[in-house]
Coordinates of C-alpha atoms (C1' of nucleotides) in Angstrom, one line a residue:
Chain J
M218 CA -55.7 51.0 229.2
N219 CA -52.6 52.5 230.7
S220 CA -49.7 50.2 229.8
N221 CA -47.4 51.8 232.3
P222 CA -49.2 51.7 235.6
L223 CA -46.2 52.0 238.0
I224 CA -44.1 54.6 236.1
P225 CA -43.3 57.6 238.4
K226 CA -44.9 60.9 237.3
E227 CA -41.6 62.6 236.6
L228 CA -40.9 60.0 233.9
K229 CA -44.3 60.3 232.1
H230 CA -42.7 62.5 229.4
Y231 CA -40.6 59.5 228.3
F232 CA -43.6 57.3 227.8
T233 CA -44.9 59.0 224.7
L234 CA -43.1 57.1 222.0
G235 CA -44.6 55.1 219.2
L236 CA -42.8 52.1 217.7
S237 CA -43.7 50.6 214.3
I238 CA -42.7 47.4 212.8
D239 CA -41.5 47.5 209.2
C240 CA -41.0 44.4 207.2
V241 CA -39.0 43.8 204.0
V242 CA -40.5 40.8 202.3
F243 CA -38.2 39.3 199.8
G244 CA -39.3 36.9 197.0
F245 CA -37.7 35.3 194.0
D246 CA -39.4 34.7 190.7
G247 CA -36.7 32.4 189.3
E248 CA -34.8 35.3 187.8
K249 CA -34.8 38.4 189.9
L250 CA -35.0 39.3 193.6
K251 CA -38.3 40.9 194.4
V252 CA -39.7 43.0 197.3
L253 CA -43.3 43.2 198.3
L254 CA -44.5 46.8 198.7
I255 CA -47.9 48.3 199.6
E256 CA -49.4 51.5 198.4
R257 CA -50.2 53.9 201.2
G258 CA -53.8 55.0 201.3
D259 CA -53.4 57.5 204.1
S260 CA -51.4 60.6 204.9
P261 CA -48.5 61.0 205.3
F262 CA -46.9 59.8 202.1
K263 CA -50.4 59.0 200.6
G264 CA -49.9 57.3 197.2
Y265 CA -46.3 56.4 197.9
W266 CA -45.1 52.8 197.9
A267 CA -43.9 51.6 201.3
L268 CA -42.8 48.6 203.3
P269 CA -45.6 46.8 205.0
G270 CA -45.7 47.9 208.6
D271 CA -47.8 49.0 211.4
L272 CA -47.6 50.4 214.9
L273 CA -46.8 48.1 217.8
A274 CA -49.7 47.7 220.2
P275 CA -48.5 48.3 223.8
E276 CA -49.9 45.0 225.0
K277 CA -48.0 42.9 222.5
D278 CA -44.5 41.5 222.3
L279 CA -42.3 43.0 219.7
N280 CA -40.9 40.0 217.9
S281 CA -44.2 38.1 217.9
S282 CA -46.2 41.0 216.4
V283 CA -44.3 40.9 213.2
N284 CA -46.2 38.0 211.8
D285 CA -49.6 39.6 212.7
V286 CA -48.6 43.0 211.2
L287 CA -47.7 41.3 207.9
N288 CA -50.6 38.9 208.0
N289 CA -53.1 41.8 208.3
L290 CA -51.6 43.7 205.4
T291 CA -50.9 40.9 203.0
G292 CA -52.4 37.6 204.1
L293 CA -48.9 36.1 204.4
N294 CA -48.5 33.8 207.4
D295 CA -46.1 31.6 209.3
L296 CA -42.9 33.1 208.0
F297 CA -39.5 33.3 209.6
F298 CA -38.4 36.8 210.5
E299 CA -35.0 38.2 211.2
Q300 CA -34.8 41.4 213.2
V301 CA -32.4 43.8 211.5
E302 CA -32.2 47.3 213.0
T303 CA -34.2 49.9 214.9
F304 CA -34.3 53.3 213.3
G305 CA -35.0 56.2 215.6
E306 CA -34.2 59.6 214.1
V307 CA -36.4 62.2 215.6
D308 CA -37.8 63.5 212.3
R309 CA -38.3 60.2 210.5
H310 CA -42.1 60.4 210.9
P311 CA -43.7 63.8 210.0
F312 CA -46.6 63.3 212.5
G313 CA -44.7 62.6 215.7
R314 CA -42.1 60.4 217.3
V315 CA -42.2 57.0 215.8
L316 CA -39.3 54.7 215.9
T317 CA -39.3 51.6 213.8
T318 CA -37.9 48.1 214.2
S319 CA -37.2 46.5 210.8
Y320 CA -37.3 42.8 209.9
Y321 CA -36.8 40.9 206.8
T322 CA -38.5 37.7 205.7
L323 CA -38.4 35.3 202.7
V324 CA -41.4 33.9 200.9
K325 CA -42.0 31.5 198.1
I326 CA -43.7 33.7 195.6
S327 CA -45.5 30.7 194.0
D328 CA -47.2 29.9 197.4
Y329 CA -48.6 33.4 197.6
E330 CA -50.0 34.4 194.2
L331 CA -50.9 38.0 194.7
N332 CA -54.7 37.8 194.8
P333 CA -55.8 41.4 195.2
A334 CA -58.9 40.3 197.2
S335 CA -56.8 38.9 199.9
F336 CA -55.0 42.1 200.6
A337 CA -56.1 44.9 202.9
C338 CA -54.5 47.3 200.4
E339 CA -52.7 47.5 197.1
A340 CA -49.7 45.2 197.3
K341 CA -47.2 44.5 194.6
W342 CA -43.9 42.7 193.9
F343 CA -41.2 45.0 192.7
N344 CA -37.8 44.0 191.3
M345 CA -35.3 45.0 193.9
E346 CA -33.3 46.9 191.3
D347 CA -36.4 48.9 190.1
I348 CA -37.4 50.4 193.4
S349 CA -37.3 54.2 193.5
E350 CA -38.5 56.6 196.1
L351 CA -40.4 55.1 199.0
A352 CA -42.3 56.6 201.9
F353 CA -40.5 57.8 205.1
D354 CA -37.0 56.4 205.4
H355 CA -38.0 53.1 203.8
N356 CA -35.3 53.2 201.2
K357 CA -32.7 53.3 203.9
I358 CA -34.4 50.5 205.8
L359 CA -34.7 48.4 202.6
N360 CA -31.0 48.8 201.9
T361 CA -30.0 47.9 205.4
C362 CA -32.2 44.8 205.2
F363 CA -30.8 43.8 201.8
D364 CA -27.2 44.1 203.2
K365 CA -28.2 41.8 206.0
L366 CA -29.8 39.4 203.6
Q367 CA -26.6 39.3 201.6
T368 CA -24.4 38.5 204.6
S369 CA -27.0 36.0 206.1
I370 CA -27.4 34.0 203.0
R371 CA -23.7 33.3 202.7
I372 CA -23.5 31.8 206.2
K373 CA -27.0 30.3 206.8
P374 CA -29.0 28.1 204.5
I375 CA -32.0 30.4 204.3
G376 CA -32.1 30.6 200.5
F377 CA -34.4 27.5 200.4
E378 CA -37.2 29.7 202.0
L379 CA -37.5 31.5 198.6
L380 CA -37.8 28.3 196.5
P381 CA -40.6 25.8 196.2
P382 CA -40.1 22.6 198.4
K383 CA -38.6 20.8 195.4
F384 CA -36.1 22.8 193.3
T385 CA -33.3 22.3 190.8
L386 CA -29.7 23.1 191.4
T387 CA -29.9 25.7 188.7
E388 CA -32.8 27.4 190.4
L389 CA -30.7 27.5 193.6
Q390 CA -27.7 28.9 191.8
L391 CA -29.8 31.6 190.1
L392 CA -31.1 32.6 193.5
Y393 CA -27.7 33.0 194.9
E394 CA -26.6 34.9 191.8
A395 CA -29.6 37.2 192.1
I396 CA -29.1 38.0 195.8
L397 CA -25.3 38.3 195.8
D398 CA -25.2 39.9 192.3
V399 CA -22.4 37.7 191.1
K400 CA -21.9 35.0 188.4
L401 CA -21.1 31.7 190.0
D402 CA -19.4 28.7 188.3
T403 CA -21.9 25.9 187.8
R404 CA -19.6 23.0 188.6
N405 CA -18.0 24.7 191.6
F406 CA -21.4 25.7 193.0
R407 CA -22.8 22.2 192.7
K408 CA -19.7 20.6 194.2
K409 CA -19.9 22.9 197.1
I410 CA -23.6 22.7 197.8
L411 CA -23.7 18.9 197.4
S412 CA -20.6 18.4 199.6
M413 CA -22.6 19.9 202.5
E414 CA -24.9 16.8 202.3
F415 CA -28.2 18.4 203.4
L416 CA -29.8 18.3 200.0
I417 CA -31.9 15.2 199.2
N418 CA -32.2 14.1 195.6
T419 CA -35.9 13.3 195.5
G420 CA -35.6 11.1 192.4
D421 CA -38.2 13.3 190.7
L422 CA -37.5 15.2 187.5
Q423 CA -38.7 18.4 186.1
A424 CA -41.7 17.9 183.8
N425 CA -42.7 19.6 180.6
V426 CA -39.4 21.3 179.8
S427 CA -38.1 21.2 176.3
H428 CA -34.7 20.1 177.3
R429 CA -33.1 17.5 179.5
P430 CA -35.2 17.6 182.7
A431 CA -33.3 18.6 185.9
K432 CA -33.3 16.5 189.1
L433 CA -35.4 17.9 191.9
F434 CA -33.8 18.3 195.3
E435 CA -35.2 19.0 198.8
F436 CA -33.6 20.8 201.7
D437 CA -33.3 18.4 204.6
E438 CA -33.7 20.6 207.6
M439 CA -33.3 17.7 210.1
R440 CA -30.1 16.7 208.6
Y441 CA -28.8 20.3 208.5
N442 CA -29.6 20.7 212.2
S443 CA -27.8 17.6 213.1
I444 CA -24.6 18.3 211.2
K445 CA -24.7 21.9 212.4
E446 CA -24.7 20.6 216.0
K447 CA -21.5 18.7 215.2
G448 CA -19.8 22.0 214.4
F449 CA -20.4 22.1 210.6
S450 CA -20.6 25.6 209.3
F451 CA -22.4 26.6 206.1
E452 CA -20.6 29.1 203.9
I453 CA -21.0 30.1 200.2
Chain T
M87 CA -44.3 68.8 225.7
N88 CA -46.2 66.5 223.4
S89 CA -43.8 64.9 221.0
N90 CA -46.6 63.7 218.7
P91 CA -48.6 66.7 217.8
L92 CA -50.3 65.4 214.6
I93 CA -51.2 61.9 215.8
P94 CA -54.9 61.1 215.3
K95 CA -56.8 60.6 218.6
E96 CA -57.7 57.0 217.9
L97 CA -54.0 56.1 217.8
K98 CA -53.1 57.8 221.1
H99 CA -53.1 54.4 222.8
Y100 CA -50.1 53.4 220.7
F101 CA -48.0 56.4 221.9
T102 CA -47.4 55.2 225.4
L103 CA -44.2 53.3 225.0
G104 CA -40.9 53.8 226.7
L105 CA -37.7 52.9 225.0
S106 CA -34.4 52.5 226.9
I107 CA -30.9 52.2 225.6
D108 CA -28.7 49.5 227.2
C109 CA -25.0 49.4 226.5
V110 CA -22.6 46.5 226.9
V111 CA -19.2 48.0 227.5
F112 CA -16.4 45.5 226.8
G113 CA -12.9 46.0 228.1
F114 CA -9.7 43.8 228.1
D115 CA -7.2 43.8 230.9
G116 CA -4.5 41.9 229.0
E117 CA -5.9 38.6 230.1
K118 CA -9.6 38.4 230.3
L119 CA -12.6 40.0 228.6
K120 CA -14.4 42.4 231.0
V121 CA -17.8 44.0 231.1
L122 CA -18.7 47.3 232.8
L123 CA -21.7 47.0 235.1
I124 CA -23.4 49.5 237.4
E125 CA -25.2 48.8 240.6
R126 CA -28.8 49.9 240.6
G127 CA -29.7 52.4 243.3
D128 CA -33.4 52.4 242.6
S129 CA -36.3 50.0 242.3
P130 CA -36.9 47.8 240.4
F131 CA -34.0 45.5 240.9
K132 CA -32.4 47.8 243.5
G133 CA -29.0 46.4 244.5
Y134 CA -28.7 44.3 241.3
W135 CA -25.9 44.8 238.9
A136 CA -27.1 46.0 235.5
L137 CA -26.0 47.2 232.1
P138 CA -25.6 50.9 231.9
G139 CA -28.7 52.3 230.3
D140 CA -31.3 54.9 230.4
L141 CA -34.6 56.0 228.9
L142 CA -34.5 57.6 225.4
A143 CA -35.8 61.2 225.6
P144 CA -38.6 61.8 223.0
E145 CA -36.7 64.8 221.5
K146 CA -33.4 62.9 220.8
D147 CA -32.2 60.6 218.0
L148 CA -31.8 57.0 219.0
N149 CA -28.3 56.2 217.8
S150 CA -26.8 59.5 218.9
S151 CA -28.2 59.2 222.4
V152 CA -26.1 56.2 223.3
N153 CA -23.0 58.2 223.9
D154 CA -24.8 60.6 226.2
V155 CA -26.4 57.8 228.2
L156 CA -23.1 56.1 228.8
N157 CA -21.3 59.4 229.4
N158 CA -23.8 60.4 232.1
L159 CA -23.4 57.1 233.9
T160 CA -19.7 56.3 233.6
G161 CA -17.9 59.4 232.3
L162 CA -16.8 57.4 229.2
N163 CA -17.0 59.4 226.0
D164 CA -16.3 59.3 222.2
L165 CA -16.7 55.6 221.8
F166 CA -17.9 53.7 218.8
F167 CA -21.1 51.9 219.2
E168 CA -22.7 49.0 217.3
Q169 CA -26.5 48.6 217.6
V170 CA -27.3 45.0 218.3
E171 CA -30.9 44.2 218.9
T172 CA -34.1 45.6 220.2
F173 CA -35.9 43.6 222.9
G174 CA -39.6 44.1 223.4
E175 CA -41.2 41.5 225.5
V176 CA -44.3 42.9 227.2
D177 CA -43.2 41.9 230.7
R178 CA -39.5 42.7 230.5
H179 CA -39.9 45.8 232.7
P180 CA -42.0 45.3 235.9
F181 CA -43.2 48.9 236.0
G182 CA -44.6 49.3 232.5
R183 CA -43.9 48.9 228.8
V184 CA -40.3 49.6 228.2
L185 CA -38.6 48.2 225.1
T186 CA -34.8 48.5 224.9
T187 CA -32.3 48.9 222.1
S188 CA -28.9 47.3 222.9
Y189 CA -25.5 48.4 221.8
Y190 CA -22.0 47.3 222.5
T191 CA -18.9 49.3 222.6
L192 CA -15.2 48.6 223.3
V193 CA -12.9 50.6 225.6
K194 CA -9.3 50.6 226.5
I195 CA -9.5 49.9 230.2
S196 CA -6.2 51.7 230.8
D197 CA -7.6 55.0 229.5
Y198 CA -10.5 54.8 231.9
E199 CA -9.2 53.8 235.3
L200 CA -12.3 53.5 237.3
N201 CA -12.2 56.5 239.5
P202 CA -15.3 56.2 241.6
A203 CA -15.7 59.9 241.9
S204 CA -16.2 60.2 238.2
F205 CA -19.2 57.9 238.2
A206 CA -22.8 58.8 238.8
C207 CA -23.2 55.5 240.5
E208 CA -21.3 52.4 241.5
A209 CA -19.6 51.0 238.4
K210 CA -17.3 48.0 238.2
W211 CA -15.5 45.8 235.7
F212 CA -16.5 42.1 235.8
N213 CA -14.9 39.2 234.1
M214 CA -17.3 38.2 231.4
E215 CA -17.2 34.6 232.7
D216 CA -18.0 35.6 236.3
I217 CA -21.2 37.5 235.6
S218 CA -24.2 35.9 237.3
E219 CA -27.8 37.2 237.6
L220 CA -28.3 40.7 236.3
A221 CA -31.3 43.0 236.5
F222 CA -34.2 42.8 234.0
D223 CA -33.4 40.6 231.0
H224 CA -29.8 41.9 230.9
N225 CA -28.2 38.5 230.9
K226 CA -30.0 37.8 227.6
I227 CA -29.0 41.2 226.2
L228 CA -25.4 40.6 227.3
N229 CA -25.2 37.2 225.7
T230 CA -26.7 38.6 222.5
C231 CA -24.1 41.4 222.4
F232 CA -21.3 39.0 223.2
D233 CA -22.3 36.7 220.3
K234 CA -22.3 39.8 218.0
L235 CA -18.9 40.8 219.3
Q236 CA -17.5 37.3 218.5
T237 CA -18.8 37.4 214.9
S238 CA -17.8 41.1 214.4
I239 CA -14.2 40.7 215.6
R240 CA -13.6 37.9 213.1
I241 CA -14.5 40.1 210.1
K242 CA -13.7 43.6 211.2
P243 CA -10.5 45.0 212.8
I244 CA -12.3 46.2 215.9
G245 CA -10.0 44.5 218.4
F246 CA -7.6 47.4 218.4
E247 CA -10.3 49.5 220.2
L248 CA -9.6 47.4 223.3
L249 CA -5.8 47.8 223.3
P250 CA -3.6 50.8 224.0
P251 CA -2.4 52.7 220.9
K252 CA 0.8 50.7 220.9
F253 CA 0.6 47.0 221.6
T254 CA 2.5 43.8 221.1
L255 CA 1.4 41.0 218.9
T256 CA 1.2 38.8 222.0
E257 CA -1.3 41.2 223.5
L258 CA -3.3 41.2 220.3
Q259 CA -3.3 37.4 220.2
L260 CA -4.4 37.1 223.9
L261 CA -7.3 39.5 223.1
Y262 CA -8.5 37.3 220.2
E263 CA -8.1 34.2 222.4
A264 CA -10.1 35.8 225.2
I265 CA -13.0 36.9 223.0
L266 CA -13.2 33.9 220.8
D267 CA -12.4 31.4 223.6
V268 CA -9.9 29.5 221.6
K269 CA -6.1 28.8 221.6
L270 CA -4.4 30.2 218.5
D271 CA -1.1 29.2 217.1
T272 CA 1.4 32.0 217.6
R273 CA 3.3 31.6 214.3
N274 CA 0.1 31.3 212.2
F275 CA -1.6 34.2 214.0
R276 CA 1.4 36.5 213.4
K277 CA 1.7 35.5 209.8
K278 CA -1.9 36.2 209.1
I279 CA -2.2 39.5 210.9
L280 CA 1.1 40.8 209.5
S281 CA 0.1 39.7 206.0
M282 CA -2.8 42.1 206.2
E283 CA -0.3 45.0 206.2
F284 CA -2.2 47.5 208.3
L285 CA 0.0 47.1 211.4
I286 CA 2.9 49.6 211.7
N287 CA 6.0 48.5 213.6
T288 CA 6.7 51.6 215.6
G289 CA 10.3 50.6 216.3
D290 CA 9.6 51.0 220.0
L291 CA 10.1 48.1 222.4
Q292 CA 8.4 47.1 225.6
A293 CA 10.2 48.5 228.7
N294 CA 10.8 47.1 232.1
V295 CA 10.0 43.5 231.3
S296 CA 12.2 40.8 232.7
H297 CA 12.5 39.0 229.4
R298 CA 13.1 39.8 225.8
P299 CA 11.1 43.0 225.1
A300 CA 8.5 42.7 222.4
K301 CA 8.1 45.1 219.5
L302 CA 5.2 47.6 219.7
F303 CA 2.8 47.9 216.8
E304 CA 0.2 50.4 215.9
F305 CA -3.0 49.9 213.9
D306 CA -2.9 52.0 210.8
E307 CA -6.5 53.0 210.2
M308 CA -5.8 55.1 207.1
R309 CA -4.1 52.2 205.5
Y310 CA -6.9 49.8 206.5
N311 CA -9.5 52.0 205.0
S312 CA -7.5 52.3 201.7
I313 CA -7.0 48.6 201.3
K314 CA -10.6 47.9 202.3
E315 CA -11.7 50.1 199.4
K316 CA -9.7 48.0 197.0
G317 CA -11.8 45.0 198.1
F318 CA -9.6 43.6 200.8
S319 CA -11.5 41.7 203.5
F320 CA -10.4 41.2 207.0
E321 CA -10.9 37.7 208.5
I322 CA -9.5 35.8 211.4
Chain H
dC186 C1' 23.6 31.3 233.8
dC187 C1' 18.8 30.9 234.5
dA188 C1' 14.0 32.1 233.7
dA189 C1' 10.7 34.1 230.8
dA190 C1' 8.5 35.4 226.9
dA191 C1' 9.7 36.9 221.9
dG192 C1' 10.3 35.6 217.5
dT193 C1' 10.7 32.8 213.4
dG194 C1' 10.0 28.7 208.5
dT195 C1' 8.7 24.5 206.4
dT196 C1' 5.8 20.9 205.0
dA197 C1' 1.4 18.5 204.3
dT198 C1' -3.3 19.0 203.5
dA199 C1' -7.7 21.0 202.1
dG200 C1' -10.2 24.0 199.6
dC201 C1' -10.7 27.2 195.8
dT202 C1' -10.6 28.7 190.9
dA203 C1' -10.7 28.1 186.2
dC204 C1' -12.1 25.7 182.4
dA205 C1' -15.1 22.6 178.0
dC206 C1' -17.6 19.0 176.5
dC207 C1' -21.3 15.4 176.3
dC208 C1' -26.3 14.2 177.7
dA209 C1' -31.4 14.0 177.8
dT210 C1' -35.5 15.8 176.4
dG211 C1' -39.2 18.3 173.4
dT212 C1' -40.3 20.1 169.0
Chain O
dA62 C1' -31.9 16.8 163.6
dC63 C1' -31.7 20.7 166.2
dA64 C1' -32.2 23.7 170.1
dT65 C1' -32.0 24.0 175.0
dG66 C1' -30.4 23.8 179.3
dG67 C1' -28.5 19.7 182.5
dG68 C1' -24.8 17.6 184.1
dT69 C1' -19.9 16.3 185.0
dG70 C1' -13.8 16.1 186.3
dT71 C1' -9.2 17.7 186.6
dA72 C1' -5.1 20.4 187.4
dG73 C1' -2.9 24.4 189.4
dC74 C1' -2.9 27.4 193.1
dT75 C1' -3.7 29.4 197.6
dA76 C1' -4.7 29.2 202.3
dT77 C1' -4.6 26.8 206.4
dA78 C1' -2.9 23.7 210.1
dA79 C1' 0.6 21.5 212.6
dC80 C1' 4.8 21.7 214.6
dA81 C1' 10.1 23.2 217.9
dC82 C1' 13.9 25.7 218.5
dT83 C1' 16.7 30.1 219.0
dT84 C1' 17.0 34.9 220.7
dT85 C1' 17.0 38.7 223.9
dT86 C1' 16.4 40.7 228.0
dG87 C1' 16.4 41.1 233.4
dG88 C1' 17.7 39.2 237.6

DNA sequence: CCAAAAGTGTTATAGCTACACCCATGT
DNA sequence: ACATGGGTGTAGCTATAACACTTTTGG
């Protein structure tokens, strides 16, 4: 049960820390950037909305626990995570010394319709722009993760993680506009993204839309990896 | 003595973690990128070279402990630190569960001639390229911090931290070449860096060189901050 | 006067920005 | 036929890359 069997006695005082994992789950509904929050059922901050998170068990690796933490709370699984920052102010948790390592991840909202039964607790998507006071220092964590998302999405093709497997160029553009909070020129955006040559035109078209149906594209990860190895760099 | 007074009993098991701070100190000798390492005097990894680091005390903030840790080990002080990543594999420390948060910092080697007396232990500058097997997972940490330095220096004017207050454009170019491991064109480099208008020509010249003496420049941080606020972005 | 590094301008190319109209579909 | 969003090309501008010789100092 003791995770630190060989630690000298005089250092025992240092082995009293708790470390939590907090996760910012971003989603996109086709219009606005969303964040998944859970309602706290326990003290402290009972009743507040918070980032999904939990304590790290001493017998588990840090990075590989993130998926489990999120899965337990929300049923989400098999996501990619990016570690962002570790927050360690002494007074950030009112009950004791708990540091937290933050991560963000991106989910296709459509894949995970929020079925309340599948959640261990109340979970809800919020518009990024509507989020007010969260538990602990979670507003600060959220903002840091959002900044990281904004820089990452401009240099790595991670946006596709937020869209269904087949998507239109307009959907992709709306996603970039929502995350970067800018208006992009349609022609220039298409020229640029298509010039990168890792989008496959599936040949399929949108169905049941009362206007000219858009072509559906797929992200070709194999192709992206192969051109990336040749020194190609993604940038929007 | 207990840093977690209000933690419920059933969670005690989670409050047995140790967290260390490890710091990658980069320097530049005018030619090569250097890293400051210390020789371990104690088990585990006794006799190995390692990143300067220490355990975080439960009563201290994470980010503000970095300076103290480094100061105790090396006498360095008042540096800027950038947090890079937290490493938390279960088996990364042979004596118990110790996670580590890594930081890098930049020092002007000339300001801190390595006076052995001022060091709590054996410390030495190594060429980045000559570093072989380090204690723990410190090679991995070093590589991660170096990657971060390479990306940061291209988008933030942090290179000046490695040079004396007055420096020549050639020194600055050599620094960028050493960190990014590329050859840069002298004329293009000067055009670009001078076009950013945050270097002050001090009017002073190099002394005691057996060739045409170079102009000495200073980084104007005030001016950098003011143009940055207007939306200017640094990029090399 | 020789060695050594400092300093400087132009041209060609690639990438970016700005901008307006026709097309395909459902109702 | 109309409403709705899908889809496309060009021209001007800006940034980048490639490239070689003259200048100033010390010895």
